[in-house]
mmCIF file of C-alpha atoms and ligand atoms in Angstrom:
data_model
loop_
_atom_site.group_PDB
_atom_site.id
_atom_site.type_symbol
_atom_site.label_atom_id
_atom_site.label_comp_id
_atom_site.label_asym_id
_atom_site.label_seq_id
_atom_site.Cartn_x
_atom_site.Cartn_y
_atom_site.Cartn_z
ATOM 1 C CA MET A 170 -76.605 64.013 -173.238
ATOM 2 C CA ILE A 171 -73.700 64.769 -170.924
ATOM 3 C CA ASP A 172 -72.634 67.754 -168.897
ATOM 4 C CA ARG A 173 -69.582 69.643 -170.056
ATOM 5 C CA GLU A 174 -67.457 68.960 -166.980
ATOM 6 C CA THR A 175 -67.975 65.199 -167.071
ATOM 7 C CA PHE A 176 -67.284 65.191 -170.805
ATOM 8 C CA GLU A 177 -64.005 67.032 -170.360
ATOM 9 C CA ARG A 178 -62.885 64.955 -167.391
ATOM 10 C CA TYR A 179 -63.569 61.762 -169.319
ATOM 11 C CA CYS A 180 -61.618 62.911 -172.411
ATOM 12 C CA HIS A 181 -58.772 64.116 -170.207
ATOM 13 C CA GLN A 182 -58.344 60.682 -168.654
ATOM 14 C CA LEU A 183 -58.999 58.724 -171.821
ATOM 15 C CA LEU A 184 -56.374 60.666 -173.791
ATOM 16 C CA LEU A 185 -53.831 60.805 -170.938
ATOM 17 C CA VAL A 186 -53.582 64.563 -171.342
ATOM 18 C CA ASP A 187 -51.504 65.060 -168.177
ATOM 19 C CA SER A 188 -48.733 62.792 -169.443
ATOM 20 C CA ILE A 189 -48.067 64.813 -172.619
ATOM 21 C CA SER A 190 -46.365 68.171 -172.945
ATOM 22 C CA ASP A 191 -47.857 70.093 -175.889
ATOM 23 C CA TYR A 192 -47.666 73.533 -177.471
ATOM 24 C CA CYS A 193 -51.370 74.263 -177.130
ATOM 25 C CA PRO A 194 -53.914 73.682 -174.353
ATOM 26 C CA ASN A 195 -55.663 70.307 -174.655
ATOM 27 C CA GLY A 196 -59.288 70.098 -173.572
ATOM 28 C CA LEU A 197 -61.916 72.826 -173.272
ATOM 29 C CA GLN A 198 -60.555 75.902 -175.075
ATOM 30 C CA VAL A 199 -63.725 77.993 -175.320
ATOM 31 C CA GLU A 200 -66.593 77.511 -172.877
ATOM 32 C CA GLY A 201 -70.170 77.294 -174.102
ATOM 33 C CA ARG A 202 -73.388 75.712 -172.828
ATOM 34 C CA GLU A 203 -73.416 73.273 -169.913
ATOM 35 C CA GLN A 204 -75.093 70.290 -171.577
ATOM 36 C CA ILE A 205 -73.694 68.504 -174.621
ATOM 37 C CA GLU A 206 -75.877 66.539 -176.973
ATOM 38 C CA LYS A 207 -74.788 67.390 -180.538
ATOM 39 C CA LEU A 208 -71.100 67.229 -181.306
ATOM 40 C CA LEU A 209 -69.644 68.641 -184.515
ATOM 41 C CA VAL A 210 -66.272 67.187 -185.417
ATOM 42 C CA GLY A 211 -63.529 68.392 -187.750
ATOM 43 C CA VAL A 212 -59.767 68.492 -188.196
ATOM 44 C CA THR A 213 -59.370 72.252 -187.670
ATOM 45 C CA ALA A 214 -61.620 74.781 -185.918
ATOM 46 C CA SER A 215 -61.735 77.039 -188.967
ATOM 47 C CA GLU A 216 -64.459 79.594 -189.659
ATOM 48 C CA ALA A 217 -66.035 77.224 -192.206
ATOM 49 C CA LEU A 218 -66.291 74.459 -189.598
ATOM 50 C CA LEU A 219 -67.830 76.850 -187.080
ATOM 51 C CA GLU A 220 -70.410 77.939 -189.661
ATOM 52 C CA GLU A 221 -71.433 74.294 -189.991
ATOM 53 C CA ALA A 222 -71.621 73.973 -186.202
ATOM 54 C CA GLU A 223 -73.822 77.048 -185.964
ATOM 55 C CA ALA A 224 -76.130 75.894 -188.762
ATOM 56 C CA TRP A 225 -76.551 72.446 -187.188
ATOM 57 C CA GLY A 226 -77.108 73.827 -183.686
ATOM 58 C CA ALA A 227 -74.077 71.991 -182.242
ATOM 59 C CA CYS A 228 -73.466 72.130 -178.490
ATOM 60 C CA ALA A 229 -69.762 71.500 -178.922
ATOM 61 C CA VAL A 230 -67.086 71.404 -181.594
ATOM 62 C CA LEU A 231 -64.367 68.764 -181.274
ATOM 63 C CA VAL A 232 -61.139 69.202 -183.278
ATOM 64 C CA HIS A 233 -57.503 68.167 -183.560
ATOM 65 C CA HIS A 234 -56.288 71.693 -184.340
ATOM 66 C CA GLY A 235 -57.766 74.228 -181.937
ATOM 67 C CA TYR A 236 -56.438 77.634 -180.898
ATOM 68 C CA PHE A 237 -53.902 79.322 -178.607
ATOM 69 C CA TRP A 238 -50.678 77.841 -180.021
ATOM 70 C CA LYS A 239 -47.472 78.646 -178.176
ATOM 71 C CA GLY A 240 -45.812 81.721 -179.635
ATOM 72 C CA GLU A 241 -48.812 83.099 -181.504
ATOM 73 C CA PRO A 242 -50.115 86.599 -180.672
ATOM 74 C CA SER A 243 -52.610 86.482 -177.769
ATOM 75 C CA PRO A 244 -55.154 89.212 -178.663
ATOM 76 C CA LEU A 245 -58.524 87.929 -179.855
ATOM 77 C CA VAL A 246 -58.624 90.095 -182.961
ATOM 78 C CA GLY A 247 -59.009 89.506 -186.704
ATOM 79 C CA MET A 248 -59.482 85.887 -187.799
ATOM 80 C CA LYS A 249 -58.975 84.539 -184.274
ATOM 81 C CA GLY A 250 -61.391 87.095 -182.813
ATOM 82 C CA ARG A 251 -64.085 86.263 -185.361
ATOM 83 C CA ARG A 252 -63.803 82.539 -184.632
ATOM 84 C CA VAL A 253 -64.010 82.927 -180.845
ATOM 85 C CA ARG A 254 -66.854 85.462 -181.175
ATOM 86 C CA ARG A 255 -68.876 83.041 -183.301
ATOM 87 C CA LEU A 256 -68.409 80.266 -180.724
ATOM 88 C CA MET A 257 -69.357 82.493 -177.792
ATOM 89 C CA LYS A 258 -72.283 84.130 -179.560
ATOM 90 C CA ASN A 259 -73.737 80.671 -180.245
ATOM 91 C CA ASP A 260 -72.854 79.242 -176.817
ATOM 92 C CA ILE A 261 -70.786 76.459 -178.446
ATOM 93 C CA ASN A 262 -67.998 74.704 -176.525
ATOM 94 C CA LEU A 263 -64.687 74.127 -178.280
ATOM 95 C CA PHE A 264 -62.687 71.043 -177.320
ATOM 96 C CA ALA A 265 -59.292 70.489 -178.934
ATOM 97 C CA TYR A 266 -56.928 67.544 -178.547
ATOM 98 C CA HIS A 267 -53.611 67.795 -180.334
ATOM 99 C CA LEU A 268 -50.649 65.530 -179.431
ATOM 100 C CA PRO A 269 -52.783 63.345 -177.130
ATOM 101 C CA LEU A 270 -54.840 62.516 -180.206
ATOM 102 C CA ASP A 271 -51.747 61.737 -182.296
ATOM 103 C CA VAL A 272 -50.195 59.263 -179.889
ATOM 104 C CA HIS A 273 -53.233 57.479 -178.455
ATOM 105 C CA VAL A 274 -52.804 53.751 -178.885
ATOM 106 C CA GLU A 275 -56.356 53.119 -180.181
ATOM 107 C CA LEU A 276 -57.998 56.401 -181.116
ATOM 108 C CA GLY A 277 -54.976 58.398 -182.303
ATOM 109 C CA ASN A 278 -54.323 59.587 -185.845
ATOM 110 C CA ASN A 279 -51.330 57.281 -186.144
ATOM 111 C CA ALA A 280 -53.217 54.292 -184.773
ATOM 112 C CA CYS A 281 -55.923 54.914 -187.375
ATOM 113 C CA LEU A 282 -53.366 55.151 -190.189
ATOM 114 C CA ALA A 283 -51.586 51.989 -189.065
ATOM 115 C CA ARG A 284 -54.929 50.144 -189.064
ATOM 116 C CA ASP A 285 -55.938 51.559 -192.448
ATOM 117 C CA PHE A 286 -52.616 50.508 -193.997
ATOM 118 C CA GLY A 287 -52.845 47.042 -192.428
ATOM 119 C CA LEU A 288 -49.504 47.325 -190.617
ATOM 120 C CA GLN A 289 -48.365 44.482 -188.385
ATOM 121 C CA ASN A 290 -45.781 44.141 -185.587
ATOM 122 C CA LEU A 291 -46.518 47.690 -184.497
ATOM 123 C CA ARG A 292 -44.343 49.628 -182.114
ATOM 124 C CA GLN A 293 -44.496 53.219 -180.881
ATOM 125 C CA VAL A 294 -41.291 55.196 -180.461
ATOM 126 C CA LYS A 295 -40.478 58.498 -178.768
ATOM 127 C CA ALA A 296 -39.960 61.329 -181.266
ATOM 128 C CA GLY A 297 -39.584 65.078 -180.871
ATOM 129 C CA GLY A 298 -39.723 64.631 -177.097
ATOM 130 C CA THR A 299 -43.108 62.890 -177.156
ATOM 131 C CA GLU A 300 -43.422 59.245 -176.142
ATOM 132 C CA GLY A 301 -45.099 57.063 -178.735
ATOM 133 C CA LEU A 302 -45.392 59.703 -181.451
ATOM 134 C CA LEU A 303 -43.636 57.755 -184.219
ATOM 135 C CA TRP A 304 -45.132 54.451 -185.297
ATOM 136 C CA VAL A 305 -43.322 51.602 -187.043
ATOM 137 C CA GLY A 306 -44.836 48.474 -188.523
ATOM 138 C CA ASP A 307 -44.611 45.969 -191.349
ATOM 139 C CA LEU A 308 -46.788 45.600 -194.417
ATOM 140 C CA PRO A 309 -48.309 42.140 -194.773
ATOM 141 C CA LEU A 310 -46.722 41.836 -198.237
ATOM 142 C CA ARG A 311 -43.584 43.196 -199.813
ATOM 143 C CA GLN A 312 -44.415 45.625 -202.605
ATOM 144 C CA SER A 313 -42.847 48.421 -204.582
ATOM 145 C CA ALA A 314 -42.897 51.898 -203.060
ATOM 146 C CA SER A 315 -45.052 53.124 -205.940
ATOM 147 C CA GLN A 316 -47.602 50.332 -205.367
ATOM 148 C CA PHE A 317 -47.797 51.231 -201.701
ATOM 149 C CA ALA A 318 -48.095 54.946 -202.557
ATOM 150 C CA ALA A 319 -51.039 54.148 -204.834
ATOM 151 C CA ALA A 320 -52.733 52.222 -202.014
ATOM 152 C CA VAL A 321 -52.152 55.124 -199.604
ATOM 153 C CA GLY A 322 -53.709 57.469 -202.177
ATOM 154 C CA ILE A 323 -56.848 55.336 -202.348
ATOM 155 C CA ILE A 324 -57.127 54.945 -198.570
ATOM 156 C CA LEU A 325 -56.677 58.665 -197.862
ATOM 157 C CA GLN A 326 -58.476 59.822 -201.012
ATOM 158 C CA ARG A 327 -55.531 62.043 -201.858
ATOM 159 C CA GLU A 328 -52.557 61.204 -204.059
ATOM 160 C CA PRO A 329 -49.344 61.346 -201.996
ATOM 161 C CA LEU A 330 -46.116 62.935 -203.209
ATOM 162 C CA LEU A 331 -43.432 60.244 -203.431
ATOM 163 C CA LEU A 332 -39.795 61.251 -202.909
ATOM 164 C CA GLY A 333 -36.820 58.945 -203.367
ATOM 165 C CA ASP A 334 -36.797 55.571 -205.046
ATOM 166 C CA ALA A 335 -40.283 54.627 -206.317
ATOM 167 C CA GLU A 336 -39.290 51.153 -207.470
ATOM 168 C CA ARG A 337 -37.576 49.844 -204.351
ATOM 169 C CA THR A 338 -39.295 47.051 -202.450
ATOM 170 C CA VAL A 339 -40.792 48.173 -199.171
ATOM 171 C CA ARG A 340 -41.921 46.249 -196.138
ATOM 172 C CA THR A 341 -41.238 48.292 -193.013
ATOM 173 C CA VAL A 342 -43.212 51.507 -192.710
ATOM 174 C CA ALA A 343 -42.752 54.395 -190.265
ATOM 175 C CA LEU A 344 -45.491 56.952 -189.926
ATOM 176 C CA CYS A 345 -46.372 60.125 -188.087
ATOM 177 C CA SER A 346 -49.345 62.243 -189.108
ATOM 178 C CA GLY A 347 -49.226 65.988 -189.738
ATOM 179 C CA GLY A 348 -46.033 67.987 -190.165
ATOM 180 C CA ALA A 349 -43.495 65.377 -189.039
ATOM 181 C CA GLN A 350 -41.278 65.293 -192.140
ATOM 182 C CA ASP A 351 -38.178 66.005 -190.062
ATOM 183 C CA PHE A 352 -38.469 62.650 -188.298
ATOM 184 C CA ILE A 353 -37.251 61.121 -191.583
ATOM 185 C CA ASP A 354 -33.730 60.389 -190.257
ATOM 186 C CA GLN A 355 -35.120 58.718 -187.152
ATOM 187 C CA ALA A 356 -37.475 56.672 -189.324
ATOM 188 C CA ARG A 357 -34.535 55.436 -191.389
ATOM 189 C CA GLU A 358 -32.506 54.605 -188.267
ATOM 190 C CA LEU A 359 -35.454 52.530 -187.052
ATOM 191 C CA GLY A 360 -35.163 50.431 -190.194
ATOM 192 C CA ALA A 361 -38.098 51.852 -192.159
ATOM 193 C CA ASP A 362 -38.053 51.444 -195.936
ATOM 194 C CA VAL A 363 -40.665 54.136 -196.301
ATOM 195 C CA PHE A 364 -41.712 57.021 -194.069
ATOM 196 C CA ILE A 365 -45.134 58.658 -194.258
ATOM 197 C CA SER A 366 -46.092 62.010 -192.868
ATOM 198 C CA GLY A 367 -48.396 64.778 -194.014
ATOM 199 C CA GLU A 368 -46.228 67.678 -195.081
ATOM 200 C CA VAL A 369 -42.919 68.032 -196.863
ATOM 201 C CA SER A 370 -39.958 70.443 -196.942
ATOM 202 C CA GLU A 371 -37.483 71.149 -199.709
ATOM 203 C CA ARG A 372 -34.772 69.369 -197.702
ATOM 204 C CA THR A 373 -36.889 66.213 -197.424
ATOM 205 C CA THR A 374 -36.248 65.461 -201.118
ATOM 206 C CA HIS A 375 -32.473 65.406 -200.643
ATOM 207 C CA THR A 376 -32.658 63.303 -197.492
ATOM 208 C CA ALA A 377 -34.865 60.740 -199.221
ATOM 209 C CA ILE A 378 -32.581 60.498 -202.252
ATOM 210 C CA GLU A 379 -29.247 60.568 -200.430
ATOM 211 C CA THR A 380 -30.057 58.277 -197.500
ATOM 212 C CA GLY A 381 -32.181 55.786 -199.404
ATOM 213 C CA ILE A 382 -35.484 55.977 -197.556
ATOM 214 C CA THR A 383 -38.623 56.583 -199.591
ATOM 215 C CA TYR A 384 -40.826 59.418 -198.356
ATOM 216 C CA LEU A 385 -44.554 59.883 -198.843
ATOM 217 C CA ALA A 386 -46.075 63.305 -198.185
ATOM 218 C CA ALA A 387 -49.644 62.129 -197.770
ATOM 219 C CA GLY A 388 -51.232 65.414 -196.642
ATOM 220 C CA HIS A 389 -51.381 67.026 -193.199
ATOM 221 C CA HIS A 390 -55.156 67.247 -193.311
ATOM 222 C CA ALA A 391 -55.583 63.857 -194.973
ATOM 223 C CA THR A 392 -53.476 62.044 -192.350
ATOM 224 C CA GLU A 393 -55.299 63.696 -189.427
ATOM 225 C CA ARG A 394 -58.928 62.954 -190.208
ATOM 226 C CA GLY A 395 -58.972 59.632 -188.379
ATOM 227 C CA GLY A 396 -58.288 60.555 -184.744
ATOM 228 C CA VAL A 397 -61.129 63.000 -184.120
ATOM 229 C CA GLN A 398 -63.578 60.679 -185.844
ATOM 230 C CA ALA A 399 -62.480 57.698 -183.769
ATOM 231 C CA LEU A 400 -62.721 59.790 -180.601
ATOM 232 C CA ALA A 401 -66.145 61.178 -181.537
ATOM 233 C CA LYS A 402 -67.456 57.708 -182.318
ATOM 234 C CA HIS A 403 -66.234 56.476 -178.932
ATOM 235 C CA LEU A 404 -67.783 59.467 -177.094
ATOM 236 C CA ALA A 405 -71.061 59.253 -178.991
ATOM 237 C CA HIS A 406 -71.395 55.621 -178.004
ATOM 238 C CA ARG A 407 -70.357 56.222 -174.386
ATOM 239 C CA PHE A 408 -72.641 59.212 -173.750
ATOM 240 C CA SER A 409 -75.419 58.720 -176.342
ATOM 241 C CA LEU A 410 -74.494 61.847 -178.301
ATOM 242 C CA SER A 411 -75.158 62.564 -181.926
ATOM 243 C CA TYR A 412 -72.136 63.675 -183.920
ATOM 244 C CA ARG A 413 -71.261 64.767 -187.434
ATOM 245 C CA PHE A 414 -67.822 64.847 -189.000
ATOM 246 C CA ILE A 415 -67.425 67.679 -191.476
ATOM 247 C CA ASP A 416 -64.502 67.362 -193.862
ATOM 248 C CA ILE A 417 -63.525 70.900 -194.825
ATOM 249 C CA PHE A 418 -61.346 70.529 -197.926
ATOM 250 C CA ASN A 419 -57.671 71.299 -197.436
ATOM 251 C CA PRO A 420 -55.202 70.147 -200.120
ATOM 252 C CA VAL A 421 -52.184 70.529 -197.764
HETATM 253 ZN ZN1 ZN B 106 -51.677 68.564 -187.251
#
């Protein structure tokens, strides 16, 4: 059990929140009860996740995608109103960590992917204005892009979409979880044979074919399941909390 303020202060320091400029608030987004014992964890604070939190009697919900994104309408009405009302009615805290949980060297989404794919000689590069957001590393063995794509599909339990040359030999991998498809040019300039992100745009196909880098759209949701789980595991151990990760299906 831990009090809410200590919990937030610890996460804030651990994830170096002050050093990252983001387009949503990172940390406590909706305030609930003072003591935290049961932590429900998910990728996105959707209504379905909150229903699980309510049913389990969670004290706090911890997610990668919270609320209050820059540019979205402020009023707490409709879908957004229902979500916040459910949290407040049940006295559940909502903690969200976005970019800090992408870039973190150990607990971040990209760190988890790099570990899962067995990448070596890792380096983190500044991308989109954020230090360390793009990761580059080498596979232990040269393989064809299609072989690597198959391995990624098994690891993430979701078949990726492969764009570009499937038969080329790949060794150097760049990756950035989520909707980072437009870092594809930077990935190629960094010497990557293959670039992995979650989402894909129409233009990504042409870039992959015409510039000769292979692209894997491995799923926004699928590539961002690791960070919150790694963070929750760390926090549960540190503060003797119980936690549950709920994987709400999202094919995107
Ligand atoms: Zn995301």
